[in-house]
């Protein structure tokens, strides 16, 4: 798979990396959650909710029916929250507040099809009670007036229909009187039609009168039934309940804000936190890891783990003869302590010196008085049989040309999530340009749940397994052939010519080997499988030589 295809196959957002990044930033979202909790408590203590008055109104609907689904009550709630009702209430209160602002201080809720609950907020309890009473009175007055106007309009329409029928009845009566005055000359068919028409008009007039009276009777019923059934009262307010509610809301909002901020920053900053990402970007395998050091607590367990890691690194660098460097990237104190532990481990077999090029590390103080000697860069030439460990940094601002004097090989001590991808590439590229191979990477403060593989398998010359030197010559014992027993034949056989012996190993015979072996030396193995004796990058010249 090419690099382009590999880049296309990678997801836009790695969920595992995102989860690990958010978990590593737990200080951020825990701090925001705590801040939200504190702010919620302060709001509840110093900014309490204003006094609230509640009133309940019984509303009688003229067109109410058992099958109504609350449409009439929703209409009443909508009418309550209009500027007309707000203006009438403000007039009763003699207030100069704008009706639009007053609408924000109260709300209505339909409890049933005929019970309306009114909630009003104000700066004081007396003002809240007065506003609730004024709003209730304004709503009842407007509701009764609206129903009376509707009933009056309906009654007027019925009376108009009655008057129109009476006006039409008057000529019919006159026609009947004129026709009856003819006596024997009267037309019976004409009289029959006039009588039928008069009866129909009399029936309409009577119906209109009855309906007009019913319309007039309905308004007093609505006016008498619509009233305040629960007088305005102040809702009791519990400080403890309000405090718990506000703090819970603040905690939830702060936690969500912190998690969102941590997720966004982890994507934007692009700082690798997984073992496989760090090893891939640096081009070296992760060979050890150490927990995050605690400043306020010196744990013997952490020191023991650091000494174990130092012993592992000593075994990795013991085979080389040249100086080795430890380069820091975000873990200065851990790098210095690890270098001192390695020096003390190597001091058991010979003289060891530390080359201090790590700023603000107090390497001399950590080494103390002992067999380990701390030198400045370029103080003294390296003596025969002496081992040197250079301690430096690859933080931004590093003098890359000075890294060659710290060691021919290096071990990177990298703090997880400290550097972004671009800087990891810069470190790997600069070390490659200086021809300083990376033995391995020591991770500091890794995620305890990160079980990704931090080992590189491509390129034996950059792998830790390639530091074992030349593979020893493989030999296998050739079993000795037993002489066949001599059999004496009683019958004489004809003598046959002795065949010429076949040379099975002509090459070994030419070079004068006494006992041939069917195996090759390690130098004759394929270049792809041959481990390097010295851990060094492959250059074009070396590649042609291989």
Short mmCIF file of C-alpha atoms in Angstrom, two decimals:
data_model
loop_
_atom_site.label_atom_id
_atom_site.label_comp_id
_atom_site.label_asym_id
_atom_site.label_seq_id
_atom_site.Cartn_x
_atom_site.Cartn_y
_atom_site.Cartn_z
CA UNK A 1 0.00 0.00 0.00
CA UNK A 2 1.44 3.38 -0.99
CA UNK A 3 1.53 6.38 1.30
CA UNK A 4 -1.28 8.05 -0.66
CA UNK A 5 -3.51 4.99 -0.39
CA UNK A 6 -2.69 4.69 3.30
CA UNK A 7 -3.62 8.34 3.85
CA UNK A 8 -6.90 7.80 2.04
CA UNK A 9 -7.72 4.74 4.10
CA UNK A 10 -7.21 6.55 7.41
CA UNK A 11 -10.42 8.04 8.88
CA UNK A 12 -10.88 11.76 9.15
CA UNK A 13 -11.32 11.52 12.92
CA UNK A 14 -9.86 8.60 14.86
CA UNK A 15 -12.40 7.86 17.58
CA UNK A 16 -9.89 5.98 19.72
CA UNK A 17 -7.48 8.88 19.60
CA UNK A 18 -10.32 11.32 20.29
CA UNK A 19 -11.45 9.38 23.37
CA UNK A 20 -7.90 9.11 24.69
CA UNK A 21 -7.29 12.82 24.08
CA UNK A 22 -10.47 13.81 25.89
CA UNK A 23 -9.63 11.49 28.78
CA UNK A 24 -6.15 12.98 29.03
CA UNK A 25 -7.69 16.44 29.23
CA UNK A 26 -9.80 15.47 32.22
CA UNK A 27 -8.40 18.40 34.17
CA UNK A 28 -9.99 20.77 31.68
CA UNK A 29 -13.50 19.34 31.69
CA UNK A 30 -13.42 18.58 35.41
CA UNK A 31 -12.39 22.20 36.02
CA UNK A 32 -15.21 23.52 33.83
CA UNK A 33 -17.70 21.21 35.56
CA UNK A 34 -16.52 22.44 38.96
CA UNK A 35 -16.69 26.03 37.75
CA UNK A 36 -20.26 25.49 36.56
CA UNK A 37 -21.16 23.96 39.92
CA UNK A 38 -19.73 26.93 41.78
CA UNK A 39 -21.39 29.46 39.47
CA UNK A 40 -24.73 27.70 39.90
CA UNK A 41 -24.40 27.91 43.67
CA UNK A 42 -23.43 31.59 43.50
CA UNK A 43 -26.38 32.37 41.26
CA UNK A 44 -28.75 30.62 43.65
CA UNK A 45 -27.26 32.44 46.65
CA UNK A 46 -26.77 35.97 45.32
CA UNK A 47 -29.23 36.07 42.42
CA UNK A 48 -32.35 34.38 43.77
CA UNK A 49 -35.40 33.97 41.62
CA UNK A 50 -37.90 36.85 41.94
CA UNK A 51 -41.09 36.41 43.97
CA UNK A 52 -43.79 34.59 42.03
CA UNK A 53 -47.54 34.91 42.51
CA UNK A 54 -50.04 32.33 41.29
CA UNK A 55 -53.80 32.71 40.66
CA UNK A 56 -56.40 30.34 39.19
CA UNK A 57 -59.40 31.48 37.14
CA UNK A 58 -62.54 29.47 36.32
CA UNK A 59 -63.52 30.16 32.73
CA UNK A 60 -67.04 29.25 31.52
CA UNK A 61 -67.26 28.68 27.78
CA UNK A 62 -70.69 29.13 26.18
CA UNK A 63 -69.86 26.57 23.50
CA UNK A 64 -68.17 24.07 25.85
CA UNK A 65 -68.72 20.38 25.22
CA UNK A 66 -67.39 17.14 26.73
CA UNK A 67 -65.64 16.32 23.47
CA UNK A 68 -63.53 19.50 23.53
CA UNK A 69 -59.78 18.67 23.49
CA UNK A 70 -58.66 21.91 25.11
CA UNK A 71 -58.93 24.14 22.07
CA UNK A 72 -61.01 26.74 23.89
CA UNK A 73 -58.58 26.90 26.82
CA UNK A 74 -55.59 27.25 24.51
CA UNK A 75 -57.41 30.16 22.89
CA UNK A 76 -57.86 31.79 26.29
CA UNK A 77 -54.12 31.34 27.08
CA UNK A 78 -53.21 32.92 23.75
CA UNK A 79 -55.55 35.86 24.43
CA UNK A 80 -54.04 36.27 27.91
CA UNK A 81 -50.57 36.72 26.45
CA UNK A 82 -51.51 39.66 24.23
CA UNK A 83 -50.61 43.31 24.57
CA UNK A 84 -54.30 44.18 24.99
CA UNK A 85 -54.57 42.29 28.29
CA UNK A 86 -51.14 43.54 29.38
CA UNK A 87 -52.10 47.13 28.65
CA UNK A 88 -55.36 46.86 30.62
CA UNK A 89 -53.51 45.34 33.59
CA UNK A 90 -50.86 48.08 33.52
CA UNK A 91 -53.63 50.71 33.48
CA UNK A 92 -55.11 49.16 36.63
CA UNK A 93 -51.62 49.24 38.24
CA UNK A 94 -50.91 52.79 37.05
CA UNK A 95 -47.58 51.51 35.69
CA UNK A 96 -45.53 53.02 32.88
CA UNK A 97 -43.88 49.74 31.93
CA UNK A 98 -44.06 48.75 28.29
CA UNK A 99 -46.61 46.02 27.57
CA UNK A 100 -44.03 44.06 25.55
CA UNK A 101 -41.73 43.86 28.59
CA UNK A 102 -44.62 43.05 30.92
CA UNK A 103 -45.49 40.03 28.74
CA UNK A 104 -42.16 38.46 29.73
CA UNK A 105 -43.08 38.54 33.44
CA UNK A 106 -46.18 36.36 33.34
CA UNK A 107 -47.53 33.28 31.61
CA UNK A 108 -50.75 31.25 31.53
CA UNK A 109 -51.31 27.52 31.74
CA UNK A 110 -54.51 25.59 31.14
CA UNK A 111 -54.88 23.06 33.94
CA UNK A 112 -58.22 21.72 32.65
CA UNK A 113 -60.73 22.72 29.99
CA UNK A 114 -62.13 25.38 32.33
CA UNK A 115 -59.33 26.26 34.81
CA UNK A 116 -56.62 28.73 33.86
CA UNK A 117 -53.52 29.20 36.03
CA UNK A 118 -51.76 32.56 35.96
CA UNK A 119 -48.09 32.92 37.08
CA UNK A 120 -46.65 36.42 37.58
CA UNK A 121 -43.13 37.47 38.59
CA UNK A 122 -42.16 40.79 40.17
CA UNK A 123 -39.44 42.45 42.21
CA UNK A 124 -41.35 42.18 45.49
CA UNK A 125 -44.11 40.01 46.89
CA UNK A 126 -46.66 42.83 47.11
CA UNK A 127 -46.00 43.83 43.52
CA UNK A 128 -46.36 40.21 42.37
CA UNK A 129 -49.73 39.88 44.16
CA UNK A 130 -50.95 43.19 42.73
CA UNK A 131 -49.92 42.23 39.22
CA UNK A 132 -51.60 38.83 39.47
CA UNK A 133 -54.83 40.46 40.67
CA UNK A 134 -54.76 43.10 37.95
CA UNK A 135 -54.11 40.53 35.25
CA UNK A 136 -56.92 38.31 36.51
CA UNK A 137 -59.37 41.20 36.58
CA UNK A 138 -58.27 42.40 33.14
CA UNK A 139 -58.68 38.92 31.65
CA UNK A 140 -62.10 38.35 33.24
CA UNK A 141 -63.33 41.77 32.17
CA UNK A 142 -62.10 41.27 28.62
CA UNK A 143 -63.53 37.74 28.46
CA UNK A 144 -66.99 38.76 29.71
CA UNK A 145 -67.05 41.81 27.45
CA UNK A 146 -66.05 39.65 24.47
CA UNK A 147 -68.82 37.17 25.21
CA UNK A 148 -71.37 39.94 25.80
CA UNK A 149 -70.42 41.56 22.54
CA UNK A 150 -70.79 38.23 20.77
CA UNK A 151 -74.18 37.59 22.42
CA UNK A 152 -75.38 41.13 21.65
CA UNK A 153 -74.31 40.80 18.04
CA UNK A 154 -76.14 37.48 17.78
CA UNK A 155 -79.27 38.91 19.48
CA UNK A 156 -79.24 41.92 17.20
CA UNK A 157 -78.95 39.70 14.14
CA UNK A 158 -81.94 37.61 15.33
CA UNK A 159 -84.00 40.71 16.05
CA UNK A 160 -83.17 42.09 12.63
CA UNK A 161 -84.38 38.86 11.07
CA UNK A 162 -87.58 39.10 13.14
CA UNK A 163 -88.20 42.69 12.10
CA UNK A 164 -87.65 41.77 8.48
CA UNK A 165 -90.21 38.96 8.82
CA UNK A 166 -92.70 41.35 10.44
CA UNK A 167 -92.21 43.86 7.66
CA UNK A 168 -92.91 41.13 5.16
CA UNK A 169 -95.99 40.01 7.12
CA UNK A 170 -97.69 43.44 7.02
CA UNK A 171 -98.55 43.42 3.24
CA UNK A 172 -99.63 39.80 3.53
CA UNK A 173 -102.15 40.78 6.21
CA UNK A 174 -103.39 43.65 4.06
CA UNK A 175 -103.79 41.37 1.03
CA UNK A 176 -105.78 38.88 3.08
CA UNK A 177 -108.13 41.63 4.33
CA UNK A 178 -108.64 42.94 0.78
CA UNK A 179 -109.36 39.48 -0.61
CA UNK A 180 -111.81 38.63 2.21
CA UNK A 181 -113.68 41.88 1.53
CA UNK A 182 -114.73 40.58 -1.90
CA UNK A 183 -117.02 38.00 -0.23
CA UNK A 184 -118.33 35.73 -3.01
CA UNK A 185 -115.94 37.15 -5.59
CA UNK A 186 -112.87 36.18 -3.50
CA UNK A 187 -110.40 33.79 -5.04
CA UNK A 188 -110.09 30.73 -2.78
CA UNK A 189 -106.72 29.67 -4.21
CA UNK A 190 -105.28 33.12 -3.62
CA UNK A 191 -106.55 33.17 -0.06
CA UNK A 192 -105.04 29.74 0.58
CA UNK A 193 -101.59 30.94 -0.53
CA UNK A 194 -101.86 34.10 1.58
CA UNK A 195 -102.91 32.11 4.65
CA UNK A 196 -99.91 29.71 4.24
CA UNK A 197 -97.46 32.56 3.84
CA UNK A 198 -98.86 34.36 6.90
CA UNK A 199 -98.49 31.21 9.00
CA UNK A 200 -94.88 30.73 7.85
CA UNK A 201 -93.93 34.30 8.70
CA UNK A 202 -95.59 34.10 12.12
CA UNK A 203 -93.56 30.94 12.84
CA UNK A 204 -90.30 32.67 11.87
CA UNK A 205 -91.09 35.68 13.98
CA UNK A 206 -91.77 33.48 16.99
CA UNK A 207 -88.53 31.51 16.43
CA UNK A 208 -86.44 34.66 16.13
CA UNK A 209 -87.92 36.02 19.35
CA UNK A 210 -87.09 32.83 21.25
CA UNK A 211 -83.52 32.64 19.97
CA UNK A 212 -82.95 36.32 20.75
CA UNK A 213 -84.11 35.78 24.30
CA UNK A 214 -81.81 32.75 24.67
CA UNK A 215 -78.86 34.76 23.38
CA UNK A 216 -79.54 37.41 25.97
CA UNK A 217 -79.84 34.82 28.74
CA UNK A 218 -76.47 33.16 27.89
CA UNK A 219 -74.31 36.19 28.68
CA UNK A 220 -75.26 36.51 32.39
CA UNK A 221 -74.41 32.83 32.84
CA UNK A 222 -70.91 33.31 31.45
CA UNK A 223 -70.42 36.54 33.41
CA UNK A 224 -71.52 34.92 36.65
CA UNK A 225 -69.47 31.73 36.19
CA UNK A 226 -66.15 33.24 35.08
CA UNK A 227 -64.35 34.28 38.25
CA UNK A 228 -61.19 33.88 40.35
CA UNK A 229 -61.41 30.60 42.21
CA UNK A 230 -57.95 30.80 43.81
CA UNK A 231 -56.86 34.25 44.91
CA UNK A 232 -53.30 35.35 44.07
CA UNK A 233 -50.74 33.91 46.48
CA UNK A 234 -46.95 33.81 46.67
CA UNK A 235 -45.32 30.51 45.80
CA UNK A 236 -43.11 29.22 48.62
CA UNK A 237 -39.43 29.17 47.67
CA UNK A 238 -36.98 26.65 49.17
CA UNK A 239 -33.40 27.91 49.22
CA UNK A 240 -31.98 24.40 49.47
CA UNK A 241 -34.01 23.15 46.53
CA UNK A 242 -33.14 26.19 44.44
CA UNK A 243 -29.47 25.79 45.35
CA UNK A 244 -29.45 22.13 44.38
CA UNK A 245 -31.26 22.80 41.11
CA UNK A 246 -28.99 25.66 40.04
CA UNK A 247 -25.84 23.79 41.01
CA UNK A 248 -26.97 20.71 39.09
CA UNK A 249 -27.71 22.78 36.01
CA UNK A 250 -24.36 24.55 36.29
CA UNK A 251 -22.53 21.23 36.71
CA UNK A 252 -24.18 19.74 33.62
CA UNK A 253 -23.54 22.81 31.48
CA UNK A 254 -19.92 23.10 32.64
CA UNK A 255 -19.26 19.43 31.99
CA UNK A 256 -20.72 19.58 28.49
CA UNK A 257 -18.75 22.74 27.71
CA UNK A 258 -15.53 21.17 28.97
CA UNK A 259 -16.01 17.95 27.02
CA UNK A 260 -16.79 19.88 23.85
CA UNK A 261 -13.76 22.14 24.30
CA UNK A 262 -11.49 19.16 24.98
CA UNK A 263 -12.75 17.35 21.87
CA UNK A 264 -12.29 20.41 19.65
CA UNK A 265 -8.81 21.19 20.93
CA UNK A 266 -7.69 17.56 20.54
CA UNK A 267 -8.70 17.65 16.87
CA UNK A 268 -7.30 21.11 16.17
CA UNK A 269 -3.93 20.75 17.93
CA UNK A 270 -3.22 17.32 16.37
CA UNK A 271 -1.00 15.97 19.14
CA UNK A 272 -0.45 12.20 18.93
CA UNK A 273 -1.28 10.32 22.12
CA UNK A 274 -1.25 6.68 21.00
CA UNK A 275 1.85 4.49 20.96
CA UNK A 276 1.41 3.53 17.32
CA UNK A 277 1.11 7.18 16.23
CA UNK A 278 4.21 8.35 18.09
CA UNK A 279 6.32 5.45 16.80
CA UNK A 280 5.09 5.99 13.24
CA UNK A 281 5.78 9.74 13.23
CA UNK A 282 9.24 9.38 14.82
CA UNK A 283 10.19 6.32 12.81
CA UNK A 284 11.31 4.39 15.90
CA UNK A 285 9.80 1.77 18.18
CA UNK A 286 8.56 2.38 21.70
CA UNK A 287 10.82 0.31 23.95
CA UNK A 288 9.67 1.49 27.40
CA UNK A 289 7.22 3.76 29.15
CA UNK A 290 7.08 5.59 32.46
CA UNK A 291 4.15 7.09 34.38
CA UNK A 292 3.75 10.79 34.91
CA UNK A 293 5.94 12.05 37.80
CA UNK A 294 4.12 13.68 40.69
CA UNK A 295 5.73 16.87 41.96
CA UNK A 296 4.13 16.80 45.40
CA UNK A 297 4.74 13.10 46.02
CA UNK A 298 7.98 11.16 45.65
CA UNK A 299 7.05 7.55 45.28
CA UNK A 300 9.58 4.79 45.68
CA UNK A 301 7.52 2.74 43.25
CA UNK A 302 8.07 5.33 40.52
CA UNK A 303 11.81 5.27 41.22
CA UNK A 304 11.88 1.51 40.98
CA UNK A 305 10.10 1.58 37.63
CA UNK A 306 12.52 4.19 36.35
CA UNK A 307 15.49 2.05 37.40
CA UNK A 308 14.01 -0.93 35.57
CA UNK A 309 13.62 1.15 32.43
CA UNK A 310 17.21 2.37 32.86
CA UNK A 311 18.42 -1.25 33.06
CA UNK A 312 16.53 -2.03 29.85
CA UNK A 313 18.14 0.90 28.07
CA UNK A 314 21.57 -0.09 29.35
CA UNK A 315 21.16 -3.54 27.84
CA UNK A 316 20.22 -1.90 24.55
CA UNK A 317 23.23 0.44 24.41
CA UNK A 318 25.85 -1.80 26.06
CA UNK A 319 26.80 -3.43 22.75
CA UNK A 320 27.86 -0.16 21.17
CA UNK A 321 31.23 1.49 21.76
CA UNK A 322 30.42 5.10 20.96
CA UNK A 323 28.61 7.66 23.10
CA UNK A 324 24.84 7.51 23.41
CA UNK A 325 22.51 10.45 24.00
CA UNK A 326 19.18 10.87 25.75
CA UNK A 327 17.13 13.61 24.14
CA UNK A 328 14.20 15.14 25.95
CA UNK A 329 10.86 16.16 24.44
CA UNK A 330 8.53 17.40 27.15
CA UNK A 331 9.87 15.40 30.14
CA UNK A 332 13.02 17.19 31.32
CA UNK A 333 13.15 15.87 34.90
CA UNK A 334 12.41 12.30 33.85
CA UNK A 335 15.14 12.45 31.20
CA UNK A 336 17.71 13.72 33.68
CA UNK A 337 16.84 11.11 36.32
CA UNK A 338 16.83 8.35 33.70
CA UNK A 339 20.28 9.39 32.45
CA UNK A 340 21.66 9.29 36.01
CA UNK A 341 20.19 5.84 36.57
CA UNK A 342 21.73 4.58 33.31
CA UNK A 343 25.10 6.06 34.22
CA UNK A 344 25.06 4.39 37.62
CA UNK A 345 24.15 1.09 36.00
CA UNK A 346 27.04 1.37 33.51
CA UNK A 347 29.46 2.54 36.22
CA UNK A 348 29.53 -0.97 37.63
CA UNK A 349 31.54 -2.16 34.60
CA UNK A 350 33.71 0.89 33.86
CA UNK A 351 34.09 4.65 33.96
CA UNK A 352 31.02 6.63 32.87
CA UNK A 353 30.55 10.34 32.20
CA UNK A 354 27.44 12.40 31.65
CA UNK A 355 27.52 15.29 29.19
CA UNK A 356 25.07 17.88 30.46
CA UNK A 357 23.38 19.86 27.68
CA UNK A 358 19.87 19.81 29.18
CA UNK A 359 18.78 23.23 30.47
CA UNK A 360 17.13 23.59 33.89
CA UNK A 361 17.66 19.94 34.81
CA UNK A 362 20.25 20.18 37.68
CA UNK A 363 22.04 17.10 36.40
CA UNK A 364 25.00 17.59 38.73
CA UNK A 365 22.74 17.75 41.74
CA UNK A 366 20.96 14.55 40.69
CA UNK A 367 24.21 12.68 40.10
CA UNK A 368 25.69 13.77 43.42
CA UNK A 369 29.06 12.51 44.57
CA UNK A 370 29.86 9.14 43.13
CA UNK A 371 31.49 7.31 40.28
CA UNK A 372 29.45 9.23 37.69
CA UNK A 373 31.18 12.35 36.42
CA UNK A 374 29.10 15.20 34.95
CA UNK A 375 30.78 17.20 32.19
CA UNK A 376 29.83 20.10 30.04
CA UNK A 377 29.76 19.64 26.30
CA UNK A 378 33.31 19.71 24.93
CA UNK A 379 35.09 19.73 28.33
CA UNK A 380 37.40 16.77 27.93
CA UNK A 381 38.14 14.19 25.24
CA UNK A 382 36.75 10.73 25.68
CA UNK A 383 39.24 8.34 27.29
CA UNK A 384 39.76 4.73 26.27
CA UNK A 385 37.20 2.40 27.78
CA UNK A 386 35.05 5.30 28.94
CA UNK A 387 31.30 5.34 28.30
CA UNK A 388 29.54 8.64 27.80
CA UNK A 389 25.88 9.50 27.87
CA UNK A 390 24.87 12.86 26.48
CA UNK A 391 21.74 14.49 27.82
CA UNK A 392 20.07 17.08 25.63
CA UNK A 393 16.77 18.35 24.32
CA UNK A 394 14.89 18.43 21.03
CA UNK A 395 12.40 21.08 22.09
CA UNK A 396 11.76 24.00 19.72
CA UNK A 397 14.89 26.15 19.54
CA UNK A 398 17.30 23.21 19.64
CA UNK A 399 20.68 23.61 17.98
CA UNK A 400 20.51 20.56 15.73
CA UNK A 401 24.19 20.63 14.77
CA UNK A 402 25.21 20.19 18.42
CA UNK A 403 23.40 16.87 18.78
CA UNK A 404 26.22 15.04 16.97
CA UNK A 405 28.59 15.79 19.88
CA UNK A 406 26.23 14.26 22.44
CA UNK A 407 26.14 10.79 20.94
CA UNK A 408 26.30 8.72 17.80
CA UNK A 409 23.00 7.08 18.72
CA UNK A 410 20.11 8.44 20.69
CA UNK A 411 17.14 7.49 22.81
CA UNK A 412 14.17 9.85 22.74
CA UNK A 413 12.26 10.51 25.96
CA UNK A 414 8.90 11.83 24.77
CA UNK A 415 5.99 12.98 26.85
CA UNK A 416 2.70 11.79 25.41
CA UNK A 417 0.60 14.57 23.88
CA UNK A 418 3.33 17.21 24.29
CA UNK A 419 4.34 17.79 20.65
CA UNK A 420 2.22 17.89 17.55
CA UNK A 421 2.66 15.77 14.46
CA UNK A 422 4.64 18.40 12.59
CA UNK A 423 7.25 18.74 15.31
CA UNK A 424 7.64 14.95 15.62
CA UNK A 425 8.35 14.83 11.90
CA UNK A 426 10.85 17.68 12.31
CA UNK A 427 12.72 15.82 15.06
CA UNK A 428 12.88 12.60 13.03
CA UNK A 429 14.03 14.43 9.90
CA UNK A 430 16.71 16.45 11.70
CA UNK A 431 18.14 13.37 13.42
CA UNK A 432 18.20 11.54 10.10
CA UNK A 433 20.02 14.45 8.48
CA UNK A 434 22.60 14.38 11.30
CA UNK A 435 22.91 10.60 10.78
CA UNK A 436 21.95 9.94 14.40
CA UNK A 437 19.90 6.75 14.52
CA UNK A 438 17.12 6.43 17.09
CA UNK A 439 17.53 3.33 19.24
CA UNK A 440 14.01 3.63 20.62
CA UNK A 441 11.44 5.86 22.30
CA UNK A 442 10.63 6.04 26.01
CA UNK A 443 7.10 7.31 26.54
CA UNK A 444 6.33 9.38 29.62
CA UNK A 445 2.78 9.68 30.93
CA UNK A 446 1.12 7.30 28.44
CA UNK A 447 -2.55 6.50 28.60
CA UNK A 448 -2.96 3.43 30.85
CA UNK A 449 -5.63 2.04 28.54
CA UNK A 450 -3.55 2.41 25.39
CA UNK A 451 -2.69 -1.08 24.16
CA UNK A 452 -1.74 -0.14 20.61
CA UNK A 453 1.44 -1.58 19.11
CA UNK A 454 4.35 0.86 19.12
CA UNK A 455 6.79 -1.43 17.28
CA UNK A 456 7.96 -0.82 13.72
CA UNK A 457 8.37 -3.89 11.52
CA UNK A 458 9.56 -2.34 8.29
CA UNK A 459 13.31 -1.86 7.95
CA UNK A 460 15.63 -4.05 9.99
CA UNK A 461 18.27 -1.33 10.15
CA UNK A 462 15.92 0.84 12.24
CA UNK A 463 14.60 -1.91 14.51
CA UNK A 464 15.88 -2.82 17.94
CA UNK A 465 16.20 -6.46 16.93
CA UNK A 466 18.87 -5.43 14.41
CA UNK A 467 21.34 -4.51 17.19
CA UNK A 468 22.30 -8.08 18.04
CA UNK A 469 25.40 -8.02 15.79
CA UNK A 470 26.26 -10.70 13.28
CA UNK A 471 24.36 -13.92 13.49
CA UNK A 472 26.75 -16.68 14.60
CA UNK A 473 27.67 -19.34 12.14
CA UNK A 474 25.22 -22.18 12.19
CA UNK A 475 26.73 -25.63 12.46
CA UNK A 476 25.15 -29.00 12.82
CA UNK A 477 26.93 -32.16 13.70
CA UNK A 478 27.15 -34.59 10.84
CA UNK A 479 26.53 -38.09 12.11
CA UNK A 480 29.47 -40.45 11.57
CA UNK A 481 28.93 -43.28 9.17
CA UNK A 482 29.47 -46.69 10.62
CA UNK A 483 31.65 -49.08 8.69
CA UNK A 484 29.69 -51.87 7.16
CA UNK A 485 30.60 -55.33 8.42
CA UNK A 486 32.92 -57.31 6.15
CA UNK A 487 31.24 -60.19 4.58
CA UNK A 488 33.34 -62.98 3.18
CA UNK A 489 31.75 -64.53 0.18
CA UNK A 490 32.53 -68.17 -0.42
CA UNK A 491 32.22 -67.68 -4.13
CA UNK A 492 34.80 -65.69 -5.93
CA UNK A 493 33.49 -62.74 -7.94
CA UNK A 494 34.96 -61.01 -10.90
CA UNK A 495 36.93 -57.94 -10.11
CA UNK A 496 35.24 -54.69 -11.12
CA UNK A 497 36.98 -51.41 -11.80
CA UNK A 498 36.91 -49.07 -8.85
CA UNK A 499 34.74 -46.01 -9.67
CA UNK A 500 36.21 -42.54 -9.37
CA UNK A 501 35.05 -40.84 -6.16
CA UNK A 502 32.65 -37.92 -6.63
CA UNK A 503 33.58 -34.65 -5.02
CA UNK A 504 30.52 -33.59 -3.04
CA UNK A 505 31.93 -30.29 -1.86
CA UNK A 506 34.34 -29.01 -4.49
CA UNK A 507 34.26 -25.42 -3.19
CA UNK A 508 35.33 -26.41 0.30
CA UNK A 509 38.05 -28.57 -1.13
CA UNK A 510 39.47 -25.70 -3.14
CA UNK A 511 39.61 -23.41 -0.13
CA UNK A 512 41.21 -26.15 1.93
CA UNK A 513 38.42 -26.86 4.43
CA UNK A 514 38.84 -30.14 6.19
CA UNK A 515 35.25 -30.72 7.27
CA UNK A 516 32.66 -29.18 4.92
CA UNK A 517 29.40 -27.73 6.26
CA UNK A 518 26.23 -27.19 4.24
CA UNK A 519 25.45 -23.79 5.92
CA UNK A 520 26.48 -20.33 4.94
CA UNK A 521 27.89 -17.63 7.09
CA UNK A 522 25.78 -14.71 8.21
CA UNK A 523 27.64 -12.48 5.76
CA UNK A 524 26.23 -14.53 2.87
CA UNK A 525 22.60 -14.07 3.95
CA UNK A 526 20.19 -11.85 2.08
CA UNK A 527 20.47 -8.16 2.85
CA UNK A 528 16.78 -7.96 3.81
CA UNK A 529 17.19 -10.50 6.65
CA UNK A 530 20.68 -9.62 7.78
CA UNK A 531 20.80 -7.70 11.12
CA UNK A 532 23.11 -4.75 11.23
CA UNK A 533 26.10 -4.82 13.47
CA UNK A 534 25.81 -1.12 14.17
CA UNK A 535 22.53 0.70 14.40
CA UNK A 536 22.81 3.29 11.65
CA UNK A 537 20.59 4.62 8.87
CA UNK A 538 21.11 3.31 5.36
CA UNK A 539 22.69 5.83 3.04
CA UNK A 540 22.81 5.61 -0.78
CA UNK A 541 26.51 4.65 -0.61
CA UNK A 542 25.85 1.92 1.92
CA UNK A 543 22.92 0.66 -0.12
CA UNK A 544 25.11 0.27 -3.21
CA UNK A 545 27.74 -1.52 -1.15
CA UNK A 546 25.15 -3.94 0.16
#
